[in-house]
């Protein structure tokens, strides 16, 4: 009987070595079979190093029991103790696979297979496996020989001698040798059938891709022909080939006491299980040319002849391979592949989704589908991508620049980890499964097999979740990349262009200077650098996007400038290749006119805004006033001087102007992922609000910088900036000045003269700093709407404004104050200014008839005197009939007449006031729609002119290319400029009719 102290010590030692059932382990160690070595520490250490020490010990005892003699048993024990390589292989297999342990117990001499592979010969190929199967002359013997070979593969795998990719390749080689042996046995059973046909076996799926699992269906396709010599007709030959193929499948698939090898699945053949098992080569070709679905070409990517007639197999590969690399040209190809992947996920049972290694989100299929889609799209022109092995293809995609190297590295690591898990799960019972174990014992064994020994279950779960998370994120990024669909839609010859072909395509796409465009292409894409490789992928698609504009030459030139500036920046080309619609967005922006490219060239890093992640502030979505002001004030606070602070504020303004312009262009043009917006009203509102908020934030930052440098934190007078005109109405365009009033109020105890001097110095310095020539566009401050106009003082006190408006204010000034709104400076002072002017702009009782006549007289005078000489009134967006002035004065007259009574009219915004007038039945719905459409269209034309020409204008350009670019922005395609002008005249004419009635009363 074992002493209690010794027993306790043994238990502790066993638990420390990873045994979970110390009592059972102790009994096994005390068994007669292990008596000679029970106290040898080498054995316990070796058992503790396995995935499941309990299973390994039990398997070893059973193997010893199965030895035919004491001598054989002693030989095994001596080898286990003295030969470390064998010990590690044998115990590693016994601790990882109950199925292979049972095989060894049935075939006690097969453990010798573990010592046949010396270090110099660790990676057997098909020929060596064929030698191992050569003596198998019936199905049972073939199964035993197969397991013996499998034993050697598993031993190298569990000991880490081979990596997961090498193990998968060896399994595929063993499958190839087994298919050949099975075909040999089938031919021996029916030699007459073998003589009547030629039969080629084409491996598909993981076997074809040289990346097979331990237990998997082996997918095949059969090709049959008549013998080259002999006389069998085609029908007879196909019947014989079908019988031969069926026998071969049965040899592999039948289950006996030795189990089965694996099912041979021929359902990937044309027409699936409904089609004939064997077809002639010509029948295969005809099917794929006429009837095959997209997924069938994806499956053919891994097709590889492995058994039977070698010449026929080679002919099959040569005939079908070109069809695979034409599949991406099929209509909706990319969408079909994406839809198929989604359908696979949807069909997973709900209870298994979280445990599914292969098909679930973040699983092996996500990697494989992403890689295959990239291969099929880009492999048409790049033969280096045409590998059936996932990891080899992934490496080639990274080398060619189609996938980022870091992304490829993460996918490679995750794929190897997931395949490792899959291998070890299947190895345990040699059953086909891709589900993570549910029990702790299975998870513990799996974790330990991966080298996770501290807390195998928790560590395994964490690593698995980490890798699936990486795969899912990168799958979404790569698999649903808009650029893929665009590349797939290119004609075959457009993917890689020769010089002459490129010239012809440039002419066909509408490039006015193909020679210059070719020089740009050569500069961007020549060479063997990774940058050039990625450019070669991007450019064929970008050329088409540039061509979908009025000036493709400018788009390409601008792209070269941006690429020259950012080409050495690692994120730039990666952004265009990987990040959503960034490439198409950039193409739209660079070819839509001068303003956005000019803003971008001054700080090319702003291209990051075009991606989904948005770098530097959230993509193209508008930023609010508070967020902009916070950033600008922070930049001013860090500056050493007022000039540096305002320079920083102007830099933010330039970047945000680019963001707004880019968002406007993309929404107006539309992209393949997002169609153009059909309602222009929200577009105009977004631009007006964004530019107005940005102007207000810039003025706030400039004011802070000037005050801080000249007076510290406290100015001797309160100071506020009041937005006027379009600024106060939140309706600024890209080229608008900032119309403002300046108001101040001396602080208690301050000298009034000193306060006034300080306020004037602030205004002068603000205007100077915002107009200093620099890379950033100037912000012009216009105070012309102040009392007494240009003759009056720039800054007044609140009391001075009150005195002026009480004694001298004219009706036009009340009208101008309708859009007055505080935008910067002292908020309380701004509020009091608003309270001061409210009675003027919303007069109680409305306007008298004299005031109405005066407004009408001023409007008529402005129409006759201020319209530029030579301008076509019908196309002048501001002063022409039905233009901005017509609509705004009509709405403002309604506000002056009824604003005191109707709260909805007390707004600085034209469209909101018009909507309120409609709601109050001051304007009919039909007339309101006419006025709104005219105002929105005129505003869009002004914005378009600024975007296209890079300078403000109130009428349509006369230069044909510029006019076409304005038309493209407004949604008119090539050749429809006349339709655009007719539409504008028609809209303005209808609006003028409403104005004649509502404003002039005629």
Tab-separated table of C-alpha atoms in Angstrom, residues 99-443:
chain	number	residue	atom	x	y	z
A	99	UNK	CA	-8.325	8.237	-32.969
A	100	UNK	CA	-4.651	7.700	-33.810
A	101	UNK	CA	-4.144	6.167	-30.369
A	102	UNK	CA	-6.811	3.584	-31.230
A	103	UNK	CA	-5.114	2.954	-34.593
A	104	UNK	CA	-1.814	2.250	-32.821
A	105	UNK	CA	-3.565	-0.073	-30.373
A	106	UNK	CA	-4.963	-2.042	-33.335
A	107	UNK	CA	-1.731	-1.976	-35.341
A	108	UNK	CA	0.882	-2.186	-32.638
A	109	UNK	CA	3.862	-2.139	-34.990
A	110	UNK	CA	2.921	1.105	-36.720
A	111	UNK	CA	4.718	3.146	-34.085
A	112	UNK	CA	7.853	2.372	-36.087
A	113	UNK	CA	6.511	4.774	-38.759
A	114	UNK	CA	7.467	7.586	-36.414
A	115	UNK	CA	11.189	6.871	-36.674
A	116	UNK	CA	11.385	6.486	-40.460
A	117	UNK	CA	11.665	10.234	-41.130
A	118	UNK	CA	15.045	11.599	-40.182
A	119	UNK	CA	15.771	15.346	-39.877
A	120	UNK	CA	17.081	15.520	-43.451
A	121	UNK	CA	13.833	14.094	-44.847
A	122	UNK	CA	11.011	15.703	-42.883
A	123	UNK	CA	8.752	16.790	-45.729
A	124	UNK	CA	7.713	13.820	-47.857
A	125	UNK	CA	6.051	14.463	-51.177
A	126	UNK	CA	3.491	12.601	-53.256
A	127	UNK	CA	6.027	10.050	-54.475
A	128	UNK	CA	7.043	9.029	-50.968
A	129	UNK	CA	3.440	8.721	-49.874
A	130	UNK	CA	2.753	6.604	-52.943
A	131	UNK	CA	5.526	4.258	-51.856
A	132	UNK	CA	3.900	4.021	-48.440
A	133	UNK	CA	0.593	3.038	-50.064
A	134	UNK	CA	2.064	0.841	-52.785
A	135	UNK	CA	1.396	-2.497	-51.128
A	136	UNK	CA	-2.272	-1.747	-50.445
A	137	UNK	CA	-4.192	-3.908	-52.883
A	138	UNK	CA	-7.683	-3.650	-51.373
A	139	UNK	CA	-9.754	-0.944	-49.612
A	140	UNK	CA	-9.035	-2.168	-46.076
A	141	UNK	CA	-5.285	-2.325	-46.617
A	142	UNK	CA	-5.399	1.145	-48.184
A	143	UNK	CA	-7.142	2.565	-45.106
A	144	UNK	CA	-4.530	1.041	-42.774
A	145	UNK	CA	-1.671	2.328	-44.919
A	146	UNK	CA	-3.334	5.769	-45.119
A	147	UNK	CA	-3.563	5.991	-41.306
A	148	UNK	CA	0.073	4.945	-41.025
A	149	UNK	CA	1.100	7.812	-43.294
A	150	UNK	CA	-1.252	10.145	-41.455
A	151	UNK	CA	0.450	9.144	-38.207
A	152	UNK	CA	3.780	10.437	-39.467
A	153	UNK	CA	2.234	13.756	-40.597
A	154	UNK	CA	0.505	14.246	-37.233
A	155	UNK	CA	3.718	13.465	-35.351
A	156	UNK	CA	5.645	16.187	-37.168
A	157	UNK	CA	2.716	18.566	-36.712
A	158	UNK	CA	2.254	18.168	-32.935
A	159	UNK	CA	5.994	18.443	-32.346
A	160	UNK	CA	6.172	21.700	-34.295
A	161	UNK	CA	8.535	20.278	-36.897
A	162	UNK	CA	6.165	21.470	-39.613
A	163	UNK	CA	4.034	24.600	-39.632
A	164	UNK	CA	0.342	24.683	-40.362
A	165	UNK	CA	0.849	25.443	-44.065
A	166	UNK	CA	3.366	22.610	-44.493
A	167	UNK	CA	1.051	20.213	-42.656
A	168	UNK	CA	-1.848	21.174	-44.925
A	169	UNK	CA	0.350	20.676	-47.998
A	170	UNK	CA	1.477	17.233	-46.767
A	171	UNK	CA	-2.156	16.255	-46.170
A	172	UNK	CA	-2.968	17.325	-49.740
A	173	UNK	CA	-0.026	15.293	-51.056
A	174	UNK	CA	-1.192	12.275	-49.070
A	175	UNK	CA	-4.691	12.735	-50.494
A	176	UNK	CA	-3.217	12.864	-53.991
A	177	UNK	CA	-1.309	9.629	-53.408
A	178	UNK	CA	-4.435	8.035	-51.915
A	179	UNK	CA	-6.605	9.011	-54.896
A	180	UNK	CA	-4.029	7.452	-57.205
A	181	UNK	CA	-3.921	4.286	-55.110
A	182	UNK	CA	-7.719	4.128	-54.985
A	183	UNK	CA	-7.902	4.538	-58.751
A	184	UNK	CA	-5.300	1.773	-59.132
A	185	UNK	CA	-7.384	-0.557	-56.918
A	186	UNK	CA	-10.569	0.339	-58.844
A	187	UNK	CA	-8.829	-0.351	-62.153
A	188	UNK	CA	-7.599	-3.710	-60.856
A	189	UNK	CA	-11.168	-4.635	-59.899
A	190	UNK	CA	-12.469	-3.757	-63.387
A	191	UNK	CA	-9.590	-3.862	-65.875
A	192	UNK	CA	-11.991	-3.877	-68.822
A	193	UNK	CA	-13.378	-0.455	-67.791
A	194	UNK	CA	-9.895	0.911	-67.330
A	195	UNK	CA	-8.997	-0.202	-70.834
A	196	UNK	CA	-12.052	1.443	-72.429
A	197	UNK	CA	-11.410	5.014	-71.236
A	198	UNK	CA	-9.026	7.691	-70.195
A	199	UNK	CA	-9.964	9.186	-66.837
A	200	UNK	CA	-8.436	12.272	-65.196
A	201	UNK	CA	-9.145	13.249	-61.620
A	202	UNK	CA	-9.093	17.002	-60.921
A	203	UNK	CA	-8.729	17.985	-57.284
A	204	UNK	CA	-10.790	20.997	-56.185
A	205	UNK	CA	-11.155	22.953	-52.967
A	206	UNK	CA	-8.520	22.547	-50.294
A	207	UNK	CA	-7.006	19.468	-51.859
A	208	UNK	CA	-6.588	21.307	-55.156
A	209	UNK	CA	-5.209	24.308	-53.284
A	210	UNK	CA	-2.602	22.212	-51.486
A	211	UNK	CA	-4.073	23.161	-48.084
A	212	UNK	CA	-6.109	20.170	-46.927
A	213	UNK	CA	-7.451	19.529	-43.405
A	214	UNK	CA	-6.954	16.327	-41.425
A	215	UNK	CA	-10.558	15.359	-42.093
A	216	UNK	CA	-12.353	16.861	-45.033
A	217	UNK	CA	-14.303	15.866	-48.072
A	218	UNK	CA	-11.902	15.663	-50.975
A	219	UNK	CA	-13.581	17.600	-53.779
A	220	UNK	CA	-12.932	16.305	-57.278
A	221	UNK	CA	-14.100	16.647	-60.856
A	222	UNK	CA	-13.794	13.798	-63.351
A	223	UNK	CA	-12.905	14.151	-67.014
A	224	UNK	CA	-13.288	11.148	-69.323
A	225	UNK	CA	-12.351	10.488	-72.920
A	226	UNK	CA	-12.031	7.573	-75.302
A	227	UNK	CA	-8.634	5.842	-75.371
A	228	UNK	CA	-6.249	7.364	-77.878
A	229	UNK	CA	-5.900	3.918	-79.353
A	230	UNK	CA	-8.509	1.273	-79.165
A	231	UNK	CA	-11.960	1.703	-80.664
A	232	UNK	CA	-14.318	2.479	-77.795
A	233	UNK	CA	-16.841	5.125	-78.815
A	234	UNK	CA	-17.430	8.174	-76.661
A	235	UNK	CA	-20.621	6.903	-75.017
A	236	UNK	CA	-19.020	3.571	-74.094
A	237	UNK	CA	-15.900	5.349	-72.847
A	238	UNK	CA	-17.934	7.687	-70.606
A	239	UNK	CA	-19.883	4.759	-69.126
A	240	UNK	CA	-16.658	2.918	-68.369
A	241	UNK	CA	-15.103	6.075	-66.902
A	242	UNK	CA	-18.194	6.645	-64.738
A	243	UNK	CA	-18.013	3.104	-63.332
A	244	UNK	CA	-14.295	3.486	-62.709
A	245	UNK	CA	-14.783	6.849	-60.967
A	246	UNK	CA	-17.613	5.434	-58.835
A	247	UNK	CA	-15.428	2.499	-57.717
A	248	UNK	CA	-12.604	4.864	-56.843
A	249	UNK	CA	-14.950	7.011	-54.731
A	250	UNK	CA	-16.269	3.910	-52.953
A	251	UNK	CA	-12.752	2.693	-52.130
A	252	UNK	CA	-12.082	5.979	-50.323
A	253	UNK	CA	-15.476	6.518	-48.725
A	254	UNK	CA	-16.618	3.095	-47.454
A	255	UNK	CA	-16.518	2.619	-43.679
A	256	UNK	CA	-15.122	-0.604	-42.190
A	257	UNK	CA	-13.672	-1.585	-38.835
A	258	UNK	CA	-10.692	0.593	-39.807
A	259	UNK	CA	-13.012	3.520	-40.442
A	260	UNK	CA	-13.078	5.389	-43.742
A	261	UNK	CA	-10.432	7.501	-45.371
A	262	UNK	CA	-12.638	10.461	-46.337
A	263	UNK	CA	-15.626	11.038	-48.621
A	264	UNK	CA	-14.826	11.907	-52.214
A	265	UNK	CA	-17.235	14.683	-53.195
A	266	UNK	CA	-17.876	15.321	-56.880
A	267	UNK	CA	-20.670	17.872	-56.374
A	268	UNK	CA	-18.561	20.755	-57.656
A	269	UNK	CA	-18.886	19.297	-61.143
A	270	UNK	CA	-21.023	21.020	-63.791
A	271	UNK	CA	-24.702	20.897	-62.773
A	272	UNK	CA	-23.686	19.520	-59.372
A	273	UNK	CA	-25.231	16.262	-58.247
A	274	UNK	CA	-27.765	16.517	-61.074
A	275	UNK	CA	-25.092	16.416	-63.741
A	276	UNK	CA	-23.215	13.388	-65.072
A	277	UNK	CA	-20.367	12.210	-62.864
A	278	UNK	CA	-17.933	12.181	-65.790
A	279	UNK	CA	-17.887	14.489	-68.798
A	280	UNK	CA	-15.630	14.867	-71.776
A	281	UNK	CA	-13.287	17.808	-71.897
A	282	UNK	CA	-15.311	19.499	-74.647
A	283	UNK	CA	-18.471	19.118	-72.557
A	284	UNK	CA	-16.760	20.744	-69.590
A	285	UNK	CA	-15.588	23.679	-71.701
A	286	UNK	CA	-19.018	24.172	-73.268
A	287	UNK	CA	-20.688	24.197	-69.860
A	288	UNK	CA	-18.369	26.792	-68.356
A	289	UNK	CA	-18.600	28.975	-71.442
A	290	UNK	CA	-22.392	29.013	-71.501
A	291	UNK	CA	-23.978	28.026	-68.209
A	292	UNK	CA	-21.606	28.274	-65.255
A	293	UNK	CA	-22.404	30.575	-62.351
A	294	UNK	CA	-19.941	32.952	-60.740
A	295	UNK	CA	-19.202	30.677	-57.777
A	296	UNK	CA	-18.189	27.863	-60.138
A	297	UNK	CA	-15.325	29.950	-61.537
A	298	UNK	CA	-14.307	30.831	-58.005
A	299	UNK	CA	-14.165	27.097	-57.252
A	300	UNK	CA	-12.085	26.448	-60.385
A	301	UNK	CA	-9.397	28.745	-59.051
A	302	UNK	CA	-8.077	25.778	-57.045
A	303	UNK	CA	-8.514	23.113	-59.735
A	304	UNK	CA	-5.443	20.849	-60.072
A	305	UNK	CA	-5.005	17.518	-61.919
A	306	UNK	CA	-3.913	14.898	-59.367
A	307	UNK	CA	-4.633	11.386	-60.646
A	308	UNK	CA	-5.435	9.329	-63.716
A	309	UNK	CA	-4.486	10.292	-67.235
A	310	UNK	CA	-1.853	13.026	-66.866
A	311	UNK	CA	-2.174	14.323	-70.407
A	312	UNK	CA	-5.953	14.655	-70.158
A	313	UNK	CA	-5.597	16.411	-66.808
A	314	UNK	CA	-3.141	18.878	-68.281
A	315	UNK	CA	-5.485	19.541	-71.216
A	316	UNK	CA	-8.323	20.216	-68.779
A	317	UNK	CA	-6.230	22.729	-66.833
A	318	UNK	CA	-5.088	24.490	-70.010
A	319	UNK	CA	-8.634	24.755	-71.359
A	320	UNK	CA	-10.356	25.927	-68.148
A	321	UNK	CA	-7.737	28.235	-66.649
A	322	UNK	CA	-8.360	31.130	-69.098
A	323	UNK	CA	-12.065	31.035	-68.268
A	324	UNK	CA	-11.285	31.463	-64.572
A	325	UNK	CA	-9.408	34.695	-65.223
A	326	UNK	CA	-12.210	36.073	-67.363
A	327	UNK	CA	-14.852	35.520	-64.687
A	328	UNK	CA	-14.417	38.963	-63.145
A	329	UNK	CA	-15.717	40.485	-66.382
A	330	UNK	CA	-19.135	38.974	-65.789
A	331	UNK	CA	-21.924	41.387	-64.945
A	332	UNK	CA	-22.347	41.876	-61.186
A	333	UNK	CA	-19.374	39.577	-60.530
A	334	UNK	CA	-18.170	41.281	-57.356
A	335	UNK	CA	-21.691	41.708	-56.006
A	336	UNK	CA	-22.419	38.007	-56.668
A	337	UNK	CA	-19.341	36.876	-54.726
A	338	UNK	CA	-20.202	39.200	-51.854
A	339	UNK	CA	-23.801	37.977	-51.826
A	340	UNK	CA	-22.667	34.345	-51.732
A	341	UNK	CA	-20.463	35.021	-48.686
A	342	UNK	CA	-23.383	36.674	-46.877
A	343	UNK	CA	-25.616	33.729	-47.751
A	344	UNK	CA	-23.099	31.281	-46.237
A	345	UNK	CA	-23.174	33.179	-42.935
A	346	UNK	CA	-26.966	33.393	-42.938
A	347	UNK	CA	-27.243	29.596	-43.294
A	348	UNK	CA	-25.157	28.799	-40.197
A	349	UNK	CA	-27.410	27.458	-37.377
A	350	UNK	CA	-27.897	30.185	-34.785
A	351	UNK	CA	-26.497	28.055	-31.987
A	352	UNK	CA	-23.247	27.420	-33.868
A	353	UNK	CA	-22.335	30.883	-35.159
A	354	UNK	CA	-20.217	31.750	-32.113
A	355	UNK	CA	-18.266	28.448	-32.339
A	356	UNK	CA	-17.853	28.207	-36.109
A	357	UNK	CA	-14.174	28.456	-37.089
A	358	UNK	CA	-14.645	28.019	-40.796
A	359	UNK	CA	-17.861	29.655	-41.959
A	360	UNK	CA	-18.648	32.161	-39.220
A	361	UNK	CA	-17.851	35.900	-39.188
A	362	UNK	CA	-14.120	36.333	-38.777
A	363	UNK	CA	-13.513	32.707	-39.731
A	364	UNK	CA	-11.419	30.985	-42.347
A	365	UNK	CA	-13.897	31.631	-45.132
A	366	UNK	CA	-13.644	35.382	-44.603
A	367	UNK	CA	-9.935	35.210	-45.381
A	368	UNK	CA	-10.391	32.821	-48.298
A	369	UNK	CA	-13.228	34.757	-49.932
A	370	UNK	CA	-11.377	38.055	-49.631
A	371	UNK	CA	-8.203	36.595	-51.123
A	372	UNK	CA	-10.056	34.814	-53.923
A	373	UNK	CA	-12.030	37.919	-54.848
A	374	UNK	CA	-8.846	39.974	-55.088
A	375	UNK	CA	-7.205	37.229	-57.127
A	376	UNK	CA	-10.045	36.964	-59.606
A	377	UNK	CA	-10.300	40.745	-60.082
A	378	UNK	CA	-6.595	41.546	-60.336
A	379	UNK	CA	-5.320	38.177	-61.562
A	380	UNK	CA	-6.621	38.850	-65.056
A	381	UNK	CA	-3.589	41.041	-65.693
A	382	UNK	CA	-1.171	39.814	-63.044
A	383	UNK	CA	-0.230	36.155	-63.397
A	384	UNK	CA	1.720	36.213	-60.131
A	385	UNK	CA	-1.606	36.098	-58.278
A	386	UNK	CA	-2.796	32.829	-59.814
A	387	UNK	CA	-2.136	30.466	-56.958
A	388	UNK	CA	-4.672	28.037	-55.558
A	389	UNK	CA	-3.070	28.232	-52.094
A	390	UNK	CA	-4.560	30.928	-49.882
A	391	UNK	CA	-1.400	31.986	-48.049
A	392	UNK	CA	0.723	31.975	-51.212
A	393	UNK	CA	-1.887	34.107	-52.961
A	394	UNK	CA	-2.063	36.468	-49.990
A	395	UNK	CA	1.710	36.891	-50.092
A	396	UNK	CA	1.557	37.624	-53.834
A	397	UNK	CA	-1.240	40.172	-53.304
A	398	UNK	CA	0.885	41.947	-50.718
A	399	UNK	CA	3.961	41.856	-52.936
A	400	UNK	CA	1.951	43.341	-55.801
A	401	UNK	CA	0.534	46.136	-53.678
A	402	UNK	CA	-3.078	44.954	-53.865
A	403	UNK	CA	-3.195	44.480	-50.094
A	404	UNK	CA	-1.253	46.434	-47.503
A	405	UNK	CA	1.721	44.534	-46.134
A	406	UNK	CA	0.605	45.083	-42.559
A	407	UNK	CA	-2.931	43.902	-43.374
A	408	UNK	CA	-1.563	40.879	-45.212
A	409	UNK	CA	0.669	40.062	-42.274
A	410	UNK	CA	-2.244	40.218	-39.831
A	411	UNK	CA	-4.429	38.089	-42.102
A	412	UNK	CA	-1.631	35.553	-42.541
A	413	UNK	CA	-1.127	35.292	-38.783
A	414	UNK	CA	-4.853	34.976	-38.071
A	415	UNK	CA	-5.395	32.422	-40.846
A	416	UNK	CA	-2.549	30.242	-39.594
A	417	UNK	CA	-3.920	30.432	-36.045
A	418	UNK	CA	-7.443	29.474	-37.128
A	419	UNK	CA	-6.191	26.637	-39.346
A	420	UNK	CA	-4.044	25.404	-36.448
A	421	UNK	CA	-7.146	25.291	-34.248
A	422	UNK	CA	-9.080	23.519	-36.984
A	423	UNK	CA	-6.336	20.921	-37.424
A	424	UNK	CA	-6.114	20.141	-33.723
A	425	UNK	CA	-9.894	19.933	-33.295
A	426	UNK	CA	-10.161	17.465	-36.183
A	427	UNK	CA	-7.089	15.490	-35.149
A	428	UNK	CA	-8.633	14.544	-31.801
A	429	UNK	CA	-11.214	12.095	-33.184
A	430	UNK	CA	-10.424	12.383	-36.908
A	431	UNK	CA	-13.896	13.731	-37.512
A	432	UNK	CA	-14.907	16.461	-39.912
A	433	UNK	CA	-15.795	19.462	-37.759
A	434	UNK	CA	-15.074	23.173	-37.629
A	435	UNK	CA	-16.743	23.899	-34.303
A	436	UNK	CA	-14.906	24.973	-31.204
A	437	UNK	CA	-15.398	22.434	-28.374
A	438	UNK	CA	-18.103	23.316	-25.874
A	439	UNK	CA	-16.604	21.423	-22.908
A	440	UNK	CA	-13.754	22.742	-20.775
A	441	UNK	CA	-11.734	19.537	-21.267
A	442	UNK	CA	-11.775	19.983	-25.039
A	443	UNK	CA	-10.924	23.679	-24.786
